[in-house]
Amino acid sequence: MTDLASVARGAMRLTVEQRRGRDAAGRPIPPGPEADPLLGHYRGMVTDRLRYLLEAFRAHGDVVRMHFLGLPATLLAHPKHVEHVLQRHHRLYTKQTRGYDRLREFLGHGLLTSEGTFWRRQRRIAQPAFHRKRIAGFGATMVRAAEDLCARLETVADTGEDLDVAREMMEVTLRIAGETLLSTDPSDRAQSVGRALDVVLHEAHLRINRPLRAPDWVPTARNRRYRSAAAALNGVVREIIERRRRGTERPDDLLQMLVEARDEETGEAMSDAQLRDEVMTLFLAGHETTANMMTWTLTMLSRAPEHARRVHAEARDVLGDRPATVEDLDRLEHTARVLSESLRLYPPAWIVGRSPREDDEIDGYRIEAGSLVITSPWVTHRHPAFWRDPEGFDPDRWRPERAASMHRTQYFPFGAGPRMCIGAGFARMEGALLLATLARRFRFDLVPGHPVVPEPLVTLRPKHGVRMTVHRRR
């Protein structure tokens, strides 16, 4: 009861302050939408997060005041604010937020969720494994998986039979993640692993956004499903790590690189627990986000057939009748631009939360210690001051002569600053090789009437999948 009373008092204070435009000390506070006296802006965010954030920015500007159940929050939309939080003052802005707390319940303390000196140590150990020359060796694995997918698509091409492209992308990226990270093809259990990931991601989303829930020890149906799914995924990863520790083989994969890596300052290696956390993070991030990137890219190309034809022509001219290679990437220029524009409109990591450890000030407004600070690629990537026709799909905006004038943090699909995703280069390489391989042989058409709705969970997924028909390129 005390906690509820505290929430009510905090919510009322914030609502009153916002209405008068001043905090208790008389300092100006940012404008923001009307708030429920107790829930604040919680209801709007739960109903439609993407629209709510975008409309709040359009109505109130680059700095928007909100609160959720008494927790003060600030939405920052301007690229200079993104730079302030994620780059210039990244040590001040921590990951001690409700969202990251819920992710730690499953991912542990991997690169995505860890902080401070521990994070810096882990980053030092892992960084060499993601050097461009090291990840280039995985190109053949990616192309082999893409070619096998093409062989499967041949069975439905031109038949009029539709399929869920989102599910196909999940399966092919799951295979690539398994082979490049663990030297294991999980395709034989892709459905069970995919279902387990679905359960974990949906539960993480609910735990982040629902203020009240049954404790883990309560045997509700949802808790049992979550524990079962988490145990299944943990079992897969731990079994592979244990087998690697016992075995004499040293496959050339990311896990082996992490096993053999040593901290350049202390000479220490990762423990099994640290390996588990990093592998689970990389497995989830490398599989889930790349699948979403590919799904949204194929969706956008179906809606923009002129760009689909250009990607096909480029793949045909560069590759001819042979499989793609890493050496082709520099010549797949329009393919790369299409991926960049897809990531602008549908960034898999659609929101980035932080919490300042001390009071800060942005544009004259006080940002309270312990409050929630929201930066969102979904919002900033649609900022009309920085993007011409922000809702339009225009890959040519990424031509060098146009991209050169961009603010360095008006586009941050992989984050920004020191905490930028370590696997960004890996994801872009995988996306380009997959897209070129598929586009050389097929055209993908959306099924008329099928709802394509972005669902902002931990990542930005299509809520109902994406049903498409597949047609051979002549």
XYZ file of C-alpha atoms in Angstrom:
474
model
C 0.000 0.000 0.000
C 2.871 2.359 0.784
C 4.287 1.831 -2.713
C 0.927 2.606 -4.334
C 0.551 5.723 -2.214
C 4.045 6.818 -3.193
C 3.240 6.274 -6.860
C 0.029 8.291 -6.486
C 1.815 11.197 -4.779
C 4.583 11.225 -7.380
C 2.114 11.054 -10.262
C 0.019 13.905 -8.861
C 3.077 16.079 -8.311
C 4.297 15.532 -11.845
C 0.871 16.178 -13.339
C 0.478 19.452 -11.425
C 3.994 20.562 -12.349
C 3.427 19.825 -15.998
C 0.191 21.797 -16.076
C 1.838 24.896 -14.639
C 5.039 24.378 -16.659
C 7.348 24.627 -13.645
C 8.871 22.149 -11.224
C 8.821 22.534 -7.430
C 11.865 24.817 -7.574
C 10.269 27.057 -10.194
C 12.405 25.828 -13.095
C 10.758 25.360 -16.514
C 9.847 21.808 -17.467
C 9.336 20.577 -21.029
C 5.868 20.554 -22.552
C 4.033 17.274 -22.931
C 0.683 15.595 -23.569
C -2.165 15.700 -21.078
C -1.653 13.036 -18.420
C -3.892 10.775 -16.390
C -3.574 11.867 -12.744
C -2.359 8.431 -11.621
C -1.217 6.514 -14.704
C 0.392 9.487 -16.400
C 1.067 8.653 -20.036
C 1.125 4.930 -19.440
C -2.192 4.229 -21.177
C -1.163 5.978 -24.388
C 2.121 4.113 -24.539
C 0.499 0.746 -23.918
C -2.160 1.365 -26.576
C 0.111 2.366 -29.484
C 3.706 3.197 -28.579
C 4.945 4.127 -32.029
C 2.125 6.522 -32.814
C 2.072 7.970 -29.292
C 5.767 8.859 -29.275
C 5.651 10.283 -32.780
C 2.550 12.378 -32.087
C 4.021 13.613 -28.799
C 7.112 14.815 -30.664
C 5.080 16.443 -33.447
C 2.822 18.220 -30.960
C 5.368 19.306 -28.356
C 8.802 19.447 -29.969
C 12.246 17.994 -29.428
C 12.026 17.684 -25.626
C 8.794 16.146 -24.329
C 7.889 15.631 -20.676
C 6.025 12.471 -19.687
C 5.545 10.284 -16.651
C 4.611 6.660 -16.144
C 3.049 5.765 -12.792
C 4.928 8.596 -11.103
C 8.271 7.963 -12.852
C 9.386 11.135 -14.668
C 10.346 10.558 -18.302
C 11.704 12.724 -21.104
C 11.473 11.963 -24.813
C 14.406 13.454 -26.751
C 14.032 13.682 -30.531
C 16.732 16.046 -31.817
C 19.977 14.426 -33.043
C 22.021 16.747 -30.800
C 20.119 15.345 -27.802
C 20.773 11.783 -28.959
C 24.449 12.677 -29.198
C 24.352 14.276 -25.730
C 22.913 11.164 -24.083
C 24.477 8.293 -26.033
C 27.844 9.780 -26.893
C 29.078 12.952 -25.196
C 27.744 12.121 -21.726
C 27.321 8.371 -22.003
C 28.938 7.773 -18.605
C 26.251 9.876 -16.930
C 23.378 8.041 -18.623
C 23.145 4.470 -17.368
C 21.158 1.373 -18.317
C 19.589 1.156 -14.873
C 16.041 1.237 -16.228
C 13.048 -1.031 -15.870
C 13.487 -2.253 -19.436
C 17.078 -3.339 -18.992
C 16.293 -4.854 -15.600
C 13.735 -7.117 -17.266
C 16.166 -8.044 -20.058
C 18.813 -8.968 -17.474
C 16.422 -11.576 -16.079
C 17.007 -13.583 -19.252
C 20.143 -12.224 -20.933
C 22.198 -11.824 -17.771
C 25.080 -9.365 -17.976
C 26.114 -9.481 -21.613
C 27.289 -6.550 -23.714
C 23.737 -5.294 -24.187
C 22.829 -5.069 -20.497
C 26.070 -4.716 -18.505
C 27.550 -1.459 -17.240
C 30.723 0.306 -16.147
C 34.088 -1.413 -15.785
C 32.559 -4.868 -16.289
C 31.079 -3.808 -19.639
C 34.367 -2.207 -20.723
C 36.242 -5.412 -19.895
C 33.766 -7.564 -21.821
C 33.859 -5.185 -24.765
C 37.666 -5.301 -24.859
C 37.591 -9.090 -24.885
C 34.891 -9.384 -27.538
C 35.920 -6.544 -29.868
C 38.623 -8.424 -31.835
C 36.107 -11.136 -32.747
C 34.078 -8.545 -34.649
C 36.927 -7.031 -36.621
C 35.927 -6.676 -40.258
C 38.506 -9.200 -41.427
C 37.318 -11.766 -38.887
C 33.616 -11.524 -39.706
C 34.353 -11.571 -43.444
C 35.152 -15.259 -43.001
C 31.489 -15.899 -42.218
C 30.315 -14.633 -45.612
C 30.356 -18.076 -47.209
C 28.166 -19.459 -44.398
C 25.651 -16.662 -44.911
C 25.501 -17.195 -48.680
C 25.160 -20.959 -48.310
C 22.151 -20.484 -46.046
C 20.688 -17.947 -48.496
C 21.151 -20.314 -51.444
C 19.441 -23.132 -49.535
C 16.539 -20.777 -48.823
C 16.328 -19.994 -52.545
C 16.128 -23.717 -53.320
C 13.222 -23.992 -50.899
C 11.491 -20.961 -52.407
C 11.687 -22.544 -55.857
C 9.012 -25.014 -54.720
C 6.447 -22.216 -54.209
C 7.606 -19.712 -56.836
C 4.993 -18.831 -59.465
C 2.385 -21.142 -57.895
C 0.397 -18.342 -56.284
C 0.902 -20.008 -52.912
C 1.813 -17.455 -50.257
C 4.166 -17.805 -47.325
C 5.121 -15.844 -44.233
C 8.346 -14.082 -45.162
C 8.865 -13.044 -41.540
C 9.007 -16.703 -40.511
C 11.332 -17.562 -43.415
C 13.717 -14.775 -42.406
C 13.636 -15.926 -38.789
C 14.628 -19.434 -39.821
C 17.442 -18.465 -42.173
C 18.954 -15.977 -39.694
C 18.613 -18.561 -36.924
C 20.678 -20.953 -39.011
C 23.281 -18.280 -39.759
C 23.507 -17.270 -36.096
C 23.898 -20.899 -35.064
C 26.610 -21.698 -37.606
C 28.654 -18.505 -37.272
C 28.374 -18.200 -33.500
C 28.286 -21.818 -32.407
C 29.230 -23.953 -35.460
C 25.855 -25.625 -34.958
C 22.982 -25.656 -37.423
C 19.845 -25.446 -35.274
C 17.579 -25.810 -38.319
C 16.390 -29.235 -37.188
C 14.954 -27.574 -34.090
C 14.293 -24.149 -35.599
C 10.585 -24.269 -34.865
C 11.050 -25.117 -31.188
C 13.847 -22.545 -30.771
C 11.771 -19.964 -32.642
C 8.745 -20.610 -30.426
C 10.912 -20.322 -27.313
C 12.311 -16.995 -28.520
C 8.778 -15.757 -29.206
C 7.712 -16.623 -25.659
C 10.774 -14.992 -24.091
C 10.496 -11.790 -26.138
C 6.774 -11.390 -25.529
C 7.204 -12.043 -21.816
C 10.097 -9.556 -21.618
C 7.875 -6.994 -23.309
C 5.027 -7.619 -20.847
C 7.366 -7.438 -17.859
C 8.760 -4.124 -19.071
C 5.367 -2.541 -19.672
C 3.088 -4.009 -17.002
C 3.514 -2.431 -13.570
C 2.047 -5.402 -11.698
C 2.651 -9.091 -12.360
C 2.803 -12.339 -10.478
C 6.280 -13.103 -9.040
C 8.286 -15.757 -10.892
C 7.696 -18.344 -8.185
C 3.916 -18.198 -8.650
C 3.028 -21.108 -10.998
C 0.807 -19.159 -13.394
C 0.449 -20.479 -16.929
C 2.465 -17.553 -18.276
C 5.259 -17.997 -15.740
C 5.454 -21.699 -16.565
C 5.652 -20.982 -20.307
C 8.373 -18.415 -19.755
C 10.444 -20.691 -17.497
C 10.127 -23.550 -19.971
C 11.145 -21.389 -22.935
C 14.076 -19.802 -21.081
C 15.254 -23.225 -19.892
C 15.133 -24.578 -23.444
C 17.242 -21.738 -24.820
C 19.663 -21.878 -21.899
C 19.992 -25.607 -22.394
C 20.963 -25.230 -26.048
C 23.645 -22.647 -25.291
C 25.070 -24.293 -22.168
C 25.259 -27.674 -23.861
C 27.321 -26.198 -26.691
C 29.620 -24.286 -24.316
C 30.219 -27.389 -22.198
C 30.909 -29.486 -25.267
C 33.355 -26.861 -26.517
C 35.211 -26.773 -23.184
C 35.541 -30.567 -23.158
C 36.364 -31.094 -26.807
C 39.590 -30.922 -28.738
C 38.134 -29.279 -31.840
C 38.600 -25.553 -32.335
C 36.097 -24.458 -34.980
C 36.457 -21.015 -36.499
C 33.337 -19.456 -35.004
C 32.525 -16.551 -32.704
C 32.205 -18.796 -29.656
C 35.742 -20.104 -30.106
C 37.009 -16.546 -30.530
C 35.329 -15.593 -27.247
C 36.631 -18.739 -25.497
C 40.198 -17.960 -26.545
C 40.009 -14.180 -26.073
C 41.887 -12.600 -23.210
C 41.588 -9.182 -21.626
C 44.573 -7.251 -22.951
C 44.990 -5.504 -19.598
C 44.603 -8.427 -17.164
C 45.023 -11.532 -19.306
C 41.735 -12.926 -17.942
C 39.372 -15.073 -20.001
C 35.571 -15.237 -19.768
C 33.979 -17.635 -17.312
C 31.281 -20.065 -18.445
C 28.631 -17.758 -16.976
C 30.001 -14.784 -18.888
C 30.226 -16.836 -22.063
C 26.605 -17.900 -21.613
C 25.460 -14.282 -21.232
C 27.430 -13.060 -24.257
C 26.407 -15.983 -26.455
C 22.741 -15.596 -25.518
C 22.899 -11.867 -26.221
C 24.631 -12.314 -29.574
C 22.402 -15.227 -30.512
C 19.233 -13.289 -29.777
C 20.412 -9.963 -31.203
C 22.067 -11.462 -34.273
C 19.081 -13.611 -35.136
C 16.056 -11.530 -34.178
C 17.124 -8.076 -35.359
C 18.551 -9.227 -38.710
C 15.410 -11.224 -39.464
C 13.301 -8.138 -38.798
C 15.585 -5.988 -40.943
C 15.205 -8.408 -43.855
C 11.442 -8.722 -43.433
C 10.885 -4.959 -43.473
C 13.269 -4.591 -46.420
C 11.353 -7.095 -48.546
C 8.127 -5.388 -47.503
C 9.380 -1.980 -48.625
C 10.688 -3.362 -51.920
C 7.296 -4.908 -52.638
C 5.778 -1.445 -52.186
C 8.507 0.229 -54.281
C 8.917 -2.043 -57.345
C 11.280 0.380 -59.110
C 13.824 -0.119 -56.326
C 13.191 -3.873 -56.319
C 14.079 -3.894 -60.015
C 17.236 -1.885 -59.348
C 18.367 -4.288 -56.620
C 17.691 -7.218 -58.950
C 19.585 -5.595 -61.832
C 22.536 -4.810 -59.588
C 22.667 -8.378 -58.233
C 22.438 -9.768 -61.776
C 25.186 -7.482 -63.070
C 27.531 -8.006 -60.118
C 26.949 -11.723 -59.504
C 25.924 -13.101 -62.871
C 25.061 -16.757 -62.294
C 27.384 -17.348 -59.356
C 26.791 -17.077 -55.594
C 27.607 -13.817 -53.838
C 30.878 -13.326 -51.976
C 32.151 -10.812 -49.448
C 34.273 -9.299 -52.214
C 31.055 -8.262 -53.991
C 29.820 -6.059 -51.152
C 31.536 -2.856 -52.306
C 29.788 -3.151 -55.687
C 26.341 -3.866 -54.230
C 25.796 -0.159 -53.700
C 22.039 0.152 -54.220
C 21.510 -2.980 -52.143
C 23.307 -1.281 -49.235
C 21.283 1.910 -49.716
C 18.013 -0.034 -49.637
C 19.034 -1.687 -46.363
C 19.987 1.669 -44.854
C 16.625 3.170 -45.797
C 14.748 0.148 -44.455
C 16.626 0.513 -41.162
C 15.681 4.185 -41.095
C 11.949 3.547 -41.445
C 11.757 0.299 -39.480
C 14.670 0.182 -37.017
C 14.598 -3.182 -35.191
C 15.921 -1.453 -32.044
C 13.170 1.170 -32.137
C 13.705 2.653 -28.662
C 16.771 3.275 -26.477
C 16.246 4.041 -22.787
C 18.687 5.544 -20.300
C 18.615 6.928 -16.755
C 20.947 9.730 -15.552
C 22.866 8.956 -12.366
C 22.884 12.709 -11.542
C 20.754 15.679 -12.508
C 21.487 17.002 -15.987
C 20.274 19.853 -18.171
C 19.231 19.749 -21.828
C 18.095 22.898 -23.672
C 17.585 24.619 -20.328
C 15.396 21.844 -18.939
C 16.326 19.838 -15.863
C 16.638 16.088 -16.426
C 16.178 14.444 -13.027
C 18.549 11.823 -11.666
C 16.885 8.406 -11.772
C 14.272 9.474 -14.314
C 13.718 7.727 -17.645
C 15.216 9.276 -20.767
C 13.885 7.994 -24.081
C 15.651 8.280 -27.404
C 13.928 6.590 -30.306
C 15.249 5.891 -33.806
C 11.594 5.517 -34.831
C 11.039 9.196 -33.941
C 14.391 10.778 -34.814
C 14.508 8.959 -38.163
C 11.285 10.841 -39.009
C 12.392 14.293 -37.843
C 11.263 16.657 -40.641
C 14.111 19.085 -39.969
C 16.604 16.387 -40.937
C 14.759 14.163 -43.400
C 13.087 15.300 -46.593
C 9.841 13.343 -47.034
C 10.508 11.506 -43.738
C 7.810 8.844 -44.260
C 8.871 8.157 -47.847
C 11.032 5.217 -48.915
C 13.978 6.833 -50.716
C 17.162 4.736 -50.821
C 18.852 7.388 -52.943
C 19.045 9.674 -49.919
C 21.983 7.421 -48.969
C 24.055 8.357 -52.007
C 27.397 9.681 -50.712
C 26.819 13.238 -51.898
C 23.528 13.438 -49.958
C 24.543 11.434 -46.890
C 27.688 13.540 -46.351
C 25.667 16.456 -44.944
C 23.778 14.406 -42.336
C 24.136 14.994 -38.605
C 26.065 12.041 -37.250
C 23.290 11.018 -34.850
C 20.206 11.734 -36.938
C 20.465 8.053 -37.889
C 21.247 5.458 -35.229
C 19.627 2.084 -35.963
C 22.465 0.336 -34.109
C 22.721 2.884 -31.314
C 25.445 5.510 -31.036
C 28.600 6.274 -29.108
C 30.697 3.705 -27.236
C 27.652 1.462 -26.683
C 26.915 1.161 -30.406
C 26.052 -2.442 -31.326
C 29.220 -4.496 -31.669
C 27.561 -6.606 -34.370
C 26.522 -3.738 -36.684
C 29.040 -4.663 -39.377
C 28.072 -8.323 -39.128
C 24.365 -7.481 -39.549
C 24.938 -5.222 -42.546
C 27.105 -7.816 -44.265
C 24.538 -10.546 -43.635
C 21.688 -8.341 -44.863
C 23.458 -7.381 -48.098
C 24.435 -10.969 -48.947
C 20.952 -12.287 -48.187
C 19.189 -9.540 -50.132
C 21.424 -9.804 -53.194
C 21.052 -13.592 -53.267
C 17.265 -13.451 -53.002
C 16.746 -10.480 -55.329
C 18.848 -12.004 -58.096
C 16.362 -14.857 -58.448
C 13.003 -13.746 -57.026
C 10.445 -10.977 -56.736
C 8.386 -10.825 -53.540
C 4.826 -9.443 -53.666
C 2.696 -8.619 -50.642
C -0.582 -10.515 -50.482
C -3.348 -7.920 -51.033
C -5.321 -7.227 -47.890
C -2.880 -8.853 -45.488
C -2.306 -6.440 -42.567
C 1.333 -5.439 -42.169
C 1.508 -3.816 -38.753
C 4.723 -3.035 -36.851
C 4.637 -4.405 -33.300
C 7.090 -2.659 -30.977
C 8.140 -5.397 -28.590
C 11.771 -5.689 -27.514
C 12.430 -5.402 -31.262
C 10.194 -4.079 -34.039
C 8.390 -7.106 -35.449
C 5.503 -7.406 -37.909
C 2.555 -8.238 -35.665
C 0.771 -10.577 -38.097
C 3.779 -11.733 -40.055
C 4.182 -10.712 -43.709
C 2.385 -12.897 -46.243
C 3.944 -12.772 -49.708
C 3.925 -14.623 -52.988
C 7.243 -15.454 -54.660
C 7.931 -15.078 -58.392
C 10.993 -16.053 -60.414
C 12.930 -13.259 -62.080
C 13.204 -13.876 -65.813
